[in-house]
Short mmCIF file of C-alpha atoms in Angstrom, two decimals:
data_model
loop_
_atom_site.label_atom_id
_atom_site.label_comp_id
_atom_site.label_asym_id
_atom_site.label_seq_id
_atom_site.Cartn_x
_atom_site.Cartn_y
_atom_site.Cartn_z
CA UNK A 1 -6.67 97.09 -105.04
CA UNK A 2 -6.20 92.68 -103.80
CA UNK A 3 -5.64 91.04 -107.16
CA UNK A 4 -7.77 89.05 -108.91
CA UNK A 5 -5.98 85.47 -108.75
CA UNK A 6 -6.79 85.94 -104.52
CA UNK A 7 -10.43 86.09 -105.81
CA UNK A 8 -9.79 82.74 -107.89
CA UNK A 9 -8.75 80.88 -104.84
CA UNK A 10 -11.16 82.48 -102.57
CA UNK A 11 -14.06 81.42 -105.53
CA UNK A 12 -12.90 78.53 -105.53
CA UNK A 13 -12.53 77.95 -102.17
CA UNK A 14 -16.51 78.94 -101.76
CA UNK A 15 -16.94 76.78 -104.87
CA UNK A 16 -15.86 73.80 -102.60
CA UNK A 17 -17.45 74.51 -99.69
CA UNK A 18 -20.69 73.99 -101.90
CA UNK A 19 -20.19 71.31 -102.76
CA UNK A 20 -19.17 69.74 -99.34
CA UNK A 21 -22.11 71.42 -97.97
CA UNK A 22 -24.36 67.69 -97.84
CA UNK A 23 -21.64 65.64 -97.74
CA UNK A 24 -18.07 64.42 -95.58
CA UNK A 25 -14.84 65.59 -96.79
CA UNK A 26 -12.17 63.85 -94.48
CA UNK A 27 -11.72 61.00 -96.44
CA UNK A 28 -8.04 61.26 -98.44
CA UNK A 29 -8.31 60.25 -101.98
CA UNK A 30 -7.97 56.98 -103.21
CA UNK A 31 -8.11 55.14 -106.47
CA UNK A 32 -9.21 51.48 -104.73
CA UNK A 33 -12.03 50.57 -103.33
CA UNK A 34 -13.09 47.69 -100.49
CA UNK A 35 -13.72 45.27 -102.93
CA UNK A 36 -10.66 44.97 -105.07
CA UNK A 37 -8.15 46.79 -101.87
CA UNK A 38 -9.02 44.18 -99.01
CA UNK A 39 -12.00 42.32 -99.67
CA UNK A 40 -15.91 42.49 -99.08
CA UNK A 41 -16.80 39.45 -96.64
CA UNK A 42 -14.07 37.52 -94.63
CA UNK A 43 -13.92 34.66 -96.95
CA UNK A 44 -12.79 37.41 -99.37
CA UNK A 45 -10.20 38.80 -97.22
CA UNK A 46 -9.06 35.35 -95.90
CA UNK A 47 -8.24 34.14 -98.98
CA UNK A 48 -6.71 37.48 -100.95
CA UNK A 49 -9.70 37.36 -102.85
CA UNK A 50 -8.45 34.01 -104.29
CA UNK A 51 -11.60 31.91 -103.60
CA UNK A 52 -14.03 34.86 -104.23
CA UNK A 53 -15.15 33.84 -107.29
CA UNK A 54 -16.37 31.04 -105.97
CA UNK A 55 -17.74 32.39 -102.73
CA UNK A 56 -21.17 31.88 -102.23
CA UNK A 57 -22.07 34.87 -99.88
CA UNK A 58 -23.80 37.67 -100.87
CA UNK A 59 -20.08 39.37 -102.25
CA UNK A 60 -20.88 37.36 -105.23
CA UNK A 61 -22.94 40.11 -106.69
CA UNK A 62 -19.51 41.81 -107.22
CA UNK A 63 -16.80 39.30 -107.77
CA UNK A 64 -19.11 36.60 -110.33
CA UNK A 65 -22.80 37.25 -109.82
CA UNK A 66 -22.98 33.64 -111.96
CA UNK A 67 -22.11 32.11 -108.42
CA UNK A 68 -25.05 32.92 -106.53
CA UNK A 69 -27.01 30.40 -108.17
CA UNK A 70 -24.53 28.12 -106.01
CA UNK A 71 -27.18 27.51 -103.16
CA UNK A 72 -30.25 27.48 -103.44
CA UNK A 73 -31.57 28.88 -100.15
CA UNK A 74 -31.97 32.74 -98.92
CA UNK A 75 -29.26 34.70 -97.31
CA UNK A 76 -29.29 37.06 -95.11
CA UNK A 77 -25.80 38.21 -93.64
CA UNK A 78 -24.19 41.43 -91.46
CA UNK A 79 -20.50 42.11 -91.28
CA UNK A 80 -17.89 44.80 -90.42
CA UNK A 81 -14.63 45.13 -92.04
CA UNK A 82 -11.33 47.08 -90.31
CA UNK A 83 -7.89 48.51 -91.74
CA UNK A 84 -5.49 49.55 -89.70
CA UNK A 85 -2.93 51.45 -92.71
CA UNK A 86 0.67 52.69 -91.56
CA UNK A 87 1.93 53.64 -95.17
CA UNK A 88 5.20 55.63 -95.09
CA UNK A 89 7.50 57.56 -96.93
CA UNK A 90 11.17 58.01 -96.00
CA UNK A 91 12.77 61.10 -96.88
CA UNK A 92 15.93 62.69 -95.13
CA UNK A 93 13.50 66.42 -94.67
CA UNK A 94 10.60 65.13 -93.51
CA UNK A 95 10.61 65.16 -89.59
CA UNK A 96 8.55 61.60 -89.83
CA UNK A 97 8.16 58.91 -92.47
CA UNK A 98 4.00 58.04 -92.00
CA UNK A 99 1.78 59.20 -95.11
CA UNK A 100 -1.07 58.78 -93.31
CA UNK A 101 -2.62 55.62 -90.71
CA UNK A 102 -6.48 56.62 -91.33
CA UNK A 103 -8.11 53.40 -90.77
CA UNK A 104 -10.83 52.41 -93.23
CA UNK A 105 -14.03 51.19 -90.89
CA UNK A 106 -16.74 49.74 -93.33
CA UNK A 107 -20.24 48.02 -92.22
CA UNK A 108 -21.21 45.80 -94.55
CA UNK A 109 -24.96 44.22 -95.12
CA UNK A 110 -26.65 41.70 -97.80
CA UNK A 111 -29.07 39.66 -99.22
CA UNK A 112 -29.38 37.17 -101.59
CA UNK A 113 -33.07 35.54 -102.39
CA UNK A 114 -34.46 33.08 -105.16
CA UNK A 115 -37.16 34.80 -106.55
CA UNK A 116 -38.59 31.92 -108.52
CA UNK A 117 -42.03 32.28 -106.83
CA UNK A 118 -42.95 35.51 -108.69
CA UNK A 119 -43.24 33.47 -111.91
CA UNK A 120 -45.17 30.90 -113.23
CA UNK A 121 -42.32 28.79 -115.07
CA UNK A 122 -40.72 28.45 -111.78
CA UNK A 123 -37.15 28.77 -112.91
CA UNK A 124 -34.72 30.15 -110.79
CA UNK A 125 -33.72 33.52 -110.66
CA UNK A 126 -31.83 34.95 -107.58
CA UNK A 127 -31.61 38.62 -106.66
CA UNK A 128 -28.57 39.34 -104.33
CA UNK A 129 -27.28 42.95 -102.96
CA UNK A 130 -24.33 44.55 -100.79
CA UNK A 131 -23.66 47.92 -99.26
CA UNK A 132 -20.76 48.63 -97.33
CA UNK A 133 -20.67 52.05 -95.61
CA UNK A 134 -17.89 54.20 -94.08
CA UNK A 135 -17.23 54.48 -90.34
CA UNK A 136 -19.04 52.14 -89.39
CA UNK A 137 -22.17 53.74 -90.83
CA UNK A 138 -21.83 57.12 -90.27
CA UNK A 139 -20.00 58.78 -93.07
CA UNK A 140 -22.27 58.13 -96.20
CA UNK A 141 -20.69 60.18 -98.68
CA UNK A 142 -17.44 61.54 -98.04
CA UNK A 143 -14.84 62.67 -101.34
CA UNK A 144 -11.40 63.86 -101.20
CA UNK A 145 -9.57 64.68 -104.81
CA UNK A 146 -6.19 66.96 -103.85
CA UNK A 147 -2.66 67.76 -105.06
CA UNK A 148 0.19 67.59 -102.62
CA UNK A 149 3.84 68.50 -102.26
CA UNK A 150 4.50 65.61 -99.73
CA UNK A 151 2.97 62.48 -101.32
CA UNK A 152 -0.16 60.44 -100.88
CA UNK A 153 -1.34 57.06 -101.63
CA UNK A 154 -2.74 55.94 -104.74
CA UNK A 155 -5.17 53.18 -103.63
CA UNK A 156 -5.59 53.26 -100.43
CA UNK A 157 -8.27 55.57 -98.58
CA UNK A 158 -11.54 55.77 -98.01
CA UNK A 159 -14.90 55.06 -99.81
CA UNK A 160 -18.10 55.20 -97.81
CA UNK A 161 -20.19 54.16 -100.14
CA UNK A 162 -19.88 50.42 -101.51
CA UNK A 163 -22.96 49.14 -103.49
CA UNK A 164 -23.45 46.13 -105.15
CA UNK A 165 -26.79 44.81 -106.61
CA UNK A 166 -27.63 41.77 -109.43
CA UNK A 167 -29.19 38.78 -110.24
CA UNK A 168 -27.86 35.27 -111.46
CA UNK A 169 -30.06 31.84 -112.88
CA UNK A 170 -28.58 28.51 -113.87
CA UNK A 171 -29.02 28.20 -117.85
CA UNK A 172 -27.73 24.77 -118.67
CA UNK A 173 -26.44 21.46 -117.25
CA UNK A 174 -23.67 23.18 -114.71
CA UNK A 175 -23.96 26.34 -116.32
CA UNK A 176 -25.15 29.30 -115.19
CA UNK A 177 -24.76 33.78 -116.27
CA UNK A 178 -25.18 36.70 -113.68
CA UNK A 179 -25.05 40.27 -114.19
CA UNK A 180 -24.56 43.10 -111.80
CA UNK A 181 -24.37 46.54 -111.44
CA UNK A 182 -22.19 48.75 -109.22
CA UNK A 183 -23.60 51.74 -108.36
CA UNK A 184 -21.28 55.22 -107.51
CA UNK A 185 -22.66 58.77 -107.66
CA UNK A 186 -21.60 61.43 -109.63
CA UNK A 187 -22.09 64.09 -107.69
CA UNK A 188 -22.68 68.43 -109.31
CA UNK A 189 -23.03 71.42 -107.26
CA UNK A 190 -23.93 74.96 -108.37
CA UNK A 191 -22.98 78.64 -106.74
CA UNK A 192 -23.33 81.81 -106.78
CA UNK A 193 -22.96 84.66 -104.71
CA UNK A 194 -22.19 87.93 -104.29
CA UNK A 195 -18.77 88.95 -101.75
CA UNK A 196 -17.05 91.82 -100.46
CA UNK A 197 -13.44 92.49 -100.13
CA UNK A 198 -13.42 91.29 -97.01
CA UNK A 199 -15.14 87.47 -98.39
CA UNK A 200 -18.87 88.63 -96.37
CA UNK A 201 -20.91 87.14 -98.49
CA UNK A 202 -24.37 87.60 -100.11
CA UNK A 203 -27.66 86.50 -102.32
CA UNK A 204 -26.44 82.75 -101.98
CA UNK A 205 -27.65 80.01 -104.29
CA UNK A 206 -26.72 76.87 -103.49
CA UNK A 207 -27.66 73.60 -105.44
CA UNK A 208 -26.49 70.02 -105.18
CA UNK A 209 -27.38 67.02 -106.52
CA UNK A 210 -26.31 63.52 -106.98
CA UNK A 211 -26.54 61.12 -109.58
CA UNK A 212 -26.24 57.19 -109.61
CA UNK A 213 -23.73 55.75 -112.01
CA UNK A 214 -24.40 52.39 -113.35
CA UNK A 215 -21.28 49.78 -114.17
CA UNK A 216 -22.20 46.44 -115.66
CA UNK A 217 -20.56 43.50 -113.80
CA UNK A 218 -20.74 39.56 -115.57
CA UNK A 219 -20.48 36.67 -114.49
CA UNK A 220 -20.75 32.77 -115.97
CA UNK A 221 -19.66 29.76 -114.03
CA UNK A 222 -19.29 26.45 -115.51
CA UNK A 223 -19.31 22.81 -112.73
CA UNK A 224 -17.31 20.54 -115.07
CA UNK A 225 -19.01 17.62 -113.75
CA UNK A 226 -22.61 18.77 -114.26
CA UNK A 227 -21.88 19.99 -117.06
CA UNK A 228 -20.30 16.39 -119.10
CA UNK A 229 -21.23 13.71 -117.24
CA UNK A 230 -24.71 14.68 -115.42
CA UNK A 231 -25.36 11.15 -114.68
CA UNK A 232 -22.23 9.42 -113.69
CA UNK A 233 -19.00 10.36 -112.27
CA UNK A 234 -16.05 11.48 -114.09
CA UNK A 235 -12.96 12.59 -113.40
CA UNK A 236 -14.07 16.18 -113.49
CA UNK A 237 -16.24 16.33 -110.75
CA UNK A 238 -15.19 18.34 -108.57
CA UNK A 239 -13.71 21.17 -110.33
CA UNK A 240 -15.05 24.39 -111.39
CA UNK A 241 -14.09 27.44 -113.46
CA UNK A 242 -15.64 30.99 -113.70
CA UNK A 243 -15.20 33.92 -115.60
CA UNK A 244 -15.88 38.15 -114.92
CA UNK A 245 -15.48 41.09 -115.86
CA UNK A 246 -15.89 44.55 -114.76
CA UNK A 247 -16.00 47.59 -115.98
CA UNK A 248 -13.95 50.78 -114.77
CA UNK A 249 -16.25 52.98 -112.68
CA UNK A 250 -15.31 56.06 -110.21
CA UNK A 251 -16.77 58.30 -108.72
CA UNK A 252 -17.21 61.93 -109.37
CA UNK A 253 -17.86 65.42 -108.74
CA UNK A 254 -18.26 68.31 -110.69
CA UNK A 255 -18.77 72.44 -108.85
CA UNK A 256 -19.74 75.30 -110.95
CA UNK A 257 -18.93 78.69 -108.94
CA UNK A 258 -19.95 83.03 -110.34
CA UNK A 259 -18.62 84.74 -107.63
CA UNK A 260 -19.45 88.92 -108.05
CA UNK A 261 -16.89 90.40 -106.43
CA UNK A 262 -18.58 94.07 -105.31
CA UNK A 263 -16.10 97.25 -106.43
CA UNK A 264 -13.52 94.70 -107.95
CA UNK A 265 -15.47 91.68 -110.24
CA UNK A 266 -18.85 93.16 -111.85
CA UNK A 267 -21.64 91.31 -112.92
CA UNK A 268 -21.47 88.86 -114.40
CA UNK A 269 -18.49 87.87 -112.25
CA UNK A 270 -15.86 85.37 -112.49
CA UNK A 271 -16.85 81.96 -113.18
CA UNK A 272 -15.07 78.58 -111.68
CA UNK A 273 -14.88 75.00 -112.59
CA UNK A 274 -13.54 71.74 -111.62
CA UNK A 275 -14.34 68.34 -111.85
CA UNK A 276 -12.55 65.59 -110.43
CA UNK A 277 -13.05 61.60 -110.22
CA UNK A 278 -11.68 59.55 -107.07
CA UNK A 279 -12.49 55.71 -105.86
CA UNK A 280 -11.47 54.23 -109.75
CA UNK A 281 -11.99 50.95 -110.91
CA UNK A 282 -10.44 49.54 -113.23
CA UNK A 283 -11.62 47.40 -116.50
CA UNK A 284 -11.21 43.70 -114.43
CA UNK A 285 -11.19 40.44 -116.57
CA UNK A 286 -10.73 38.35 -114.23
CA UNK A 287 -10.52 33.85 -114.79
CA UNK A 288 -10.45 31.63 -111.80
CA UNK A 289 -10.83 27.72 -111.30
CA UNK A 290 -10.87 25.84 -107.99
CA UNK A 291 -11.07 21.78 -107.26
CA UNK A 292 -13.40 20.84 -104.07
CA UNK A 293 -12.87 17.37 -102.31
CA UNK A 294 -14.21 15.89 -99.80
CA UNK A 295 -14.34 18.70 -96.99
CA UNK A 296 -11.92 20.52 -98.78
CA UNK A 297 -11.45 23.15 -102.00
CA UNK A 298 -8.22 24.23 -103.64
CA UNK A 299 -8.60 27.26 -106.44
CA UNK A 300 -7.09 30.04 -107.68
CA UNK A 301 -7.71 32.66 -110.27
CA UNK A 302 -5.34 35.80 -112.76
CA UNK A 303 -6.80 39.12 -112.44
CA UNK A 304 -6.17 41.16 -115.73
CA UNK A 305 -6.32 44.93 -114.48
CA UNK A 306 -7.16 47.56 -117.43
CA UNK A 307 -5.00 51.04 -115.32
CA UNK A 308 -4.34 52.96 -118.59
CA UNK A 309 -7.34 54.15 -118.77
CA UNK A 310 -7.01 55.87 -115.87
CA UNK A 311 -4.69 58.48 -117.96
CA UNK A 312 -7.05 59.32 -119.97
CA UNK A 313 -9.47 60.05 -116.91
CA UNK A 314 -6.97 62.22 -114.94
CA UNK A 315 -6.53 63.80 -118.39
CA UNK A 316 -10.18 65.41 -117.83
CA UNK A 317 -9.82 66.13 -114.19
CA UNK A 318 -9.13 69.98 -113.34
CA UNK A 319 -7.32 69.26 -110.10
CA UNK A 320 -5.01 66.35 -111.73
CA UNK A 321 -4.99 68.74 -114.59
CA UNK A 322 -2.51 66.33 -116.80
CA UNK A 323 -3.70 67.76 -120.02
CA UNK A 324 -1.70 71.03 -119.64
CA UNK A 325 1.42 68.88 -118.27
CA UNK A 326 4.48 68.61 -120.84
CA UNK A 327 4.20 65.33 -122.34
CA UNK A 328 7.21 64.08 -120.36
CA UNK A 329 5.86 64.78 -116.67
CA UNK A 330 2.53 63.03 -117.42
CA UNK A 331 1.06 60.35 -114.87
CA UNK A 332 1.59 57.23 -116.45
CA UNK A 333 -0.16 53.57 -115.76
CA UNK A 334 0.78 50.06 -116.99
CA UNK A 335 -2.08 47.39 -116.95
CA UNK A 336 -1.19 44.64 -114.60
CA UNK A 337 -2.24 40.95 -114.05
CA UNK A 338 -2.72 39.64 -109.96
CA UNK A 339 -2.20 35.55 -109.26
CA UNK A 340 -4.07 34.37 -106.73
CA UNK A 341 -4.50 31.35 -104.95
CA UNK A 342 -5.76 30.15 -101.95
CA UNK A 343 -7.21 26.31 -100.13
CA UNK A 344 -10.24 26.04 -97.56
CA UNK A 345 -10.47 22.94 -95.21
CA UNK A 346 -13.10 21.46 -93.32
CA UNK A 347 -11.43 20.88 -90.00
CA UNK A 348 -14.79 18.99 -88.53
CA UNK A 349 -18.53 19.34 -89.06
CA UNK A 350 -18.95 22.55 -87.52
CA UNK A 351 -15.20 25.07 -88.44
CA UNK A 352 -13.30 25.99 -91.48
CA UNK A 353 -10.19 27.59 -92.19
CA UNK A 354 -9.03 28.66 -94.77
CA UNK A 355 -6.24 30.99 -96.76
CA UNK A 356 -4.79 32.69 -99.12
CA UNK A 357 -1.74 34.91 -100.91
CA UNK A 358 -2.10 37.52 -103.60
CA UNK A 359 0.82 39.48 -105.53
CA UNK A 360 0.02 43.04 -106.51
CA UNK A 361 2.44 45.10 -109.39
CA UNK A 362 1.80 48.37 -108.53
CA UNK A 363 -0.37 49.74 -111.97
CA UNK A 364 2.15 53.05 -110.75
CA UNK A 365 4.73 53.54 -113.66
CA UNK A 366 6.02 57.18 -113.22
CA UNK A 367 7.83 57.49 -110.08
CA UNK A 368 8.22 61.67 -110.48
CA UNK A 369 4.49 63.38 -110.42
CA UNK A 370 4.84 66.83 -109.83
CA UNK A 371 2.05 68.03 -107.62
CA UNK A 372 0.62 65.02 -107.45
CA UNK A 373 2.98 63.06 -105.93
CA UNK A 374 1.03 60.01 -106.24
CA UNK A 375 3.29 56.56 -104.27
CA UNK A 376 2.04 53.11 -104.70
CA UNK A 377 4.23 50.12 -104.91
CA UNK A 378 4.12 46.55 -105.64
CA UNK A 379 2.97 44.42 -102.51
CA UNK A 380 2.13 40.87 -101.10
CA UNK A 381 -1.24 39.81 -99.92
CA UNK A 382 -1.45 37.41 -97.13
CA UNK A 383 -5.01 35.58 -95.49
CA UNK A 384 -6.09 33.79 -92.94
CA UNK A 385 -9.86 33.02 -91.77
CA UNK A 386 -12.09 30.71 -90.10
CA UNK A 387 -15.75 29.98 -89.93
CA UNK A 388 -17.70 28.58 -87.41
CA UNK A 389 -21.71 26.84 -87.85
CA UNK A 390 -23.89 26.83 -85.21
CA UNK A 391 -26.54 24.47 -85.95
CA UNK A 392 -28.89 23.85 -82.54
CA UNK A 393 -30.67 27.64 -83.13
CA UNK A 394 -34.13 27.34 -81.12
CA UNK A 395 -36.12 30.05 -83.21
CA UNK A 396 -34.45 29.92 -86.73
CA UNK A 397 -34.79 27.07 -89.52
CA UNK A 398 -31.00 26.63 -90.50
CA UNK A 399 -27.82 27.12 -89.01
CA UNK A 400 -26.34 30.81 -87.96
CA UNK A 401 -22.60 30.81 -89.64
CA UNK A 402 -20.21 33.10 -88.25
CA UNK A 403 -17.36 33.64 -89.99
CA UNK A 404 -13.46 35.64 -89.17
CA UNK A 405 -10.94 36.81 -91.83
CA UNK A 406 -7.67 38.35 -91.50
CA UNK A 407 -5.15 40.15 -94.10
CA UNK A 408 -1.86 41.29 -93.78
CA UNK A 409 -0.39 43.18 -97.04
CA UNK A 410 3.64 43.89 -97.07
CA UNK A 411 3.96 47.35 -99.49
CA UNK A 412 7.33 47.03 -100.61
CA UNK A 413 9.98 49.46 -100.64
CA UNK A 414 10.23 51.50 -104.10
CA UNK A 415 11.70 54.83 -104.98
CA UNK A 416 10.40 58.12 -105.65
CA UNK A 417 11.58 61.37 -106.50
CA UNK A 418 9.04 64.04 -104.66
CA UNK A 419 8.46 68.08 -106.21
CA UNK A 420 6.90 70.57 -104.25
CA UNK A 421 4.92 73.05 -105.03
CA UNK A 422 8.64 75.57 -105.74
CA UNK A 423 9.75 72.97 -107.98
CA UNK A 424 12.49 71.60 -105.33
CA UNK A 425 12.97 67.86 -105.80
CA UNK A 426 13.56 64.94 -102.44
CA UNK A 427 14.08 61.38 -103.65
CA UNK A 428 12.16 59.39 -100.55
CA UNK A 429 11.44 55.40 -100.55
CA UNK A 430 7.63 54.34 -99.87
CA UNK A 431 6.92 51.29 -98.05
CA UNK A 432 3.51 49.87 -95.63
CA UNK A 433 2.24 47.89 -93.55
CA UNK A 434 -2.08 47.14 -93.25
CA UNK A 435 -3.77 44.78 -91.03
CA UNK A 436 -7.46 44.26 -91.62
CA UNK A 437 -9.89 42.20 -89.29
CA UNK A 438 -13.05 41.37 -91.18
CA UNK A 439 -16.47 39.40 -89.48
CA UNK A 440 -19.92 38.59 -90.85
CA UNK A 441 -22.58 36.67 -88.92
CA UNK A 442 -25.08 35.26 -92.04
CA UNK A 443 -27.98 33.89 -91.80
CA UNK A 444 -30.08 31.29 -94.25
CA UNK A 445 -33.69 31.52 -95.08
#
């Protein structure tokens, strides 16, 4: 007789196959996303997200929805982002040191418009959305969650569906407020089947459902000059401050299976349930300030990212399975502060140059995580970009704007202990380099 554990593995394989029936599973596991890891639009990429809270493009729906009010015109933006990753783990017993080098490739589209004409009050109400899809639009619902005996990076991977929808309105004398939702998916699969000892299945029944999960983003912006001296200039002119709050979010998948194996496992069969998360974004509180001069601006922000909440998420994850791990071996996370600074200079009427710097501490507290073997390091982020505005368009009422942004991320050396599935330990040093290029075209209306 074949041992029962074999059929447990077989049933689990069938269950996972059920969940993947309608999806693409070529993505690697990731606890980051497009907005937090790289930046949504070229301005965000080029400034290392230091000026993202004051970006008047549609990416404001993610970073600071209240800043949708900064430009009264409508906007249609399309863009692409390509990130080349070389994530390394140096071990004496390994043939090579590259853990992952698969690129992340997003196509993005966003729109903003003023809905004031829909009401009788004529009070400005701005609506915006932005969507990003992996593999230049070919991969919408990829998902992966796994254990590893060689090491896997915590924050880098693919997150095919990036979707934010929100609105904003002026409140009072230079003060505006905004609200948006980040849309993630909660997928559920149910598989029932009868299998022979040879693995041939019959009487299969498969059901896959995906429900949207909405997570809130709040933002407010104050233009100090307009608030305290609206009728006459004062020393507060040019100063702006913003405060935003993003709730935690993640994509999740659950799989329930019931397998009957003829002559071995009779009715009601073997039941297995798997629940796992991917693409976790921590609860984030950010405050930022900028000063706008004549043809230039400089600003920065500080983010409080509450990664410690991920420990509770992993406790309920049947793949990460931290609930059944001894307290001393459980993976741990720290809350982090991320400082960012950036500047922009108007070279001429048609060209603007911008750049930014950020330092991001790793939230991964533990350096020995059996089976999961997550790797993550502190990183230095630097960006540079340029905008070009084409004014003389024969068909369009407003100028066309082109943006290009480049970002380099240097992952600092950090030592980890890798534990394989047999319990053998090896020392490794993690580091890496990431190059990001992003471009967009923006039409006003």
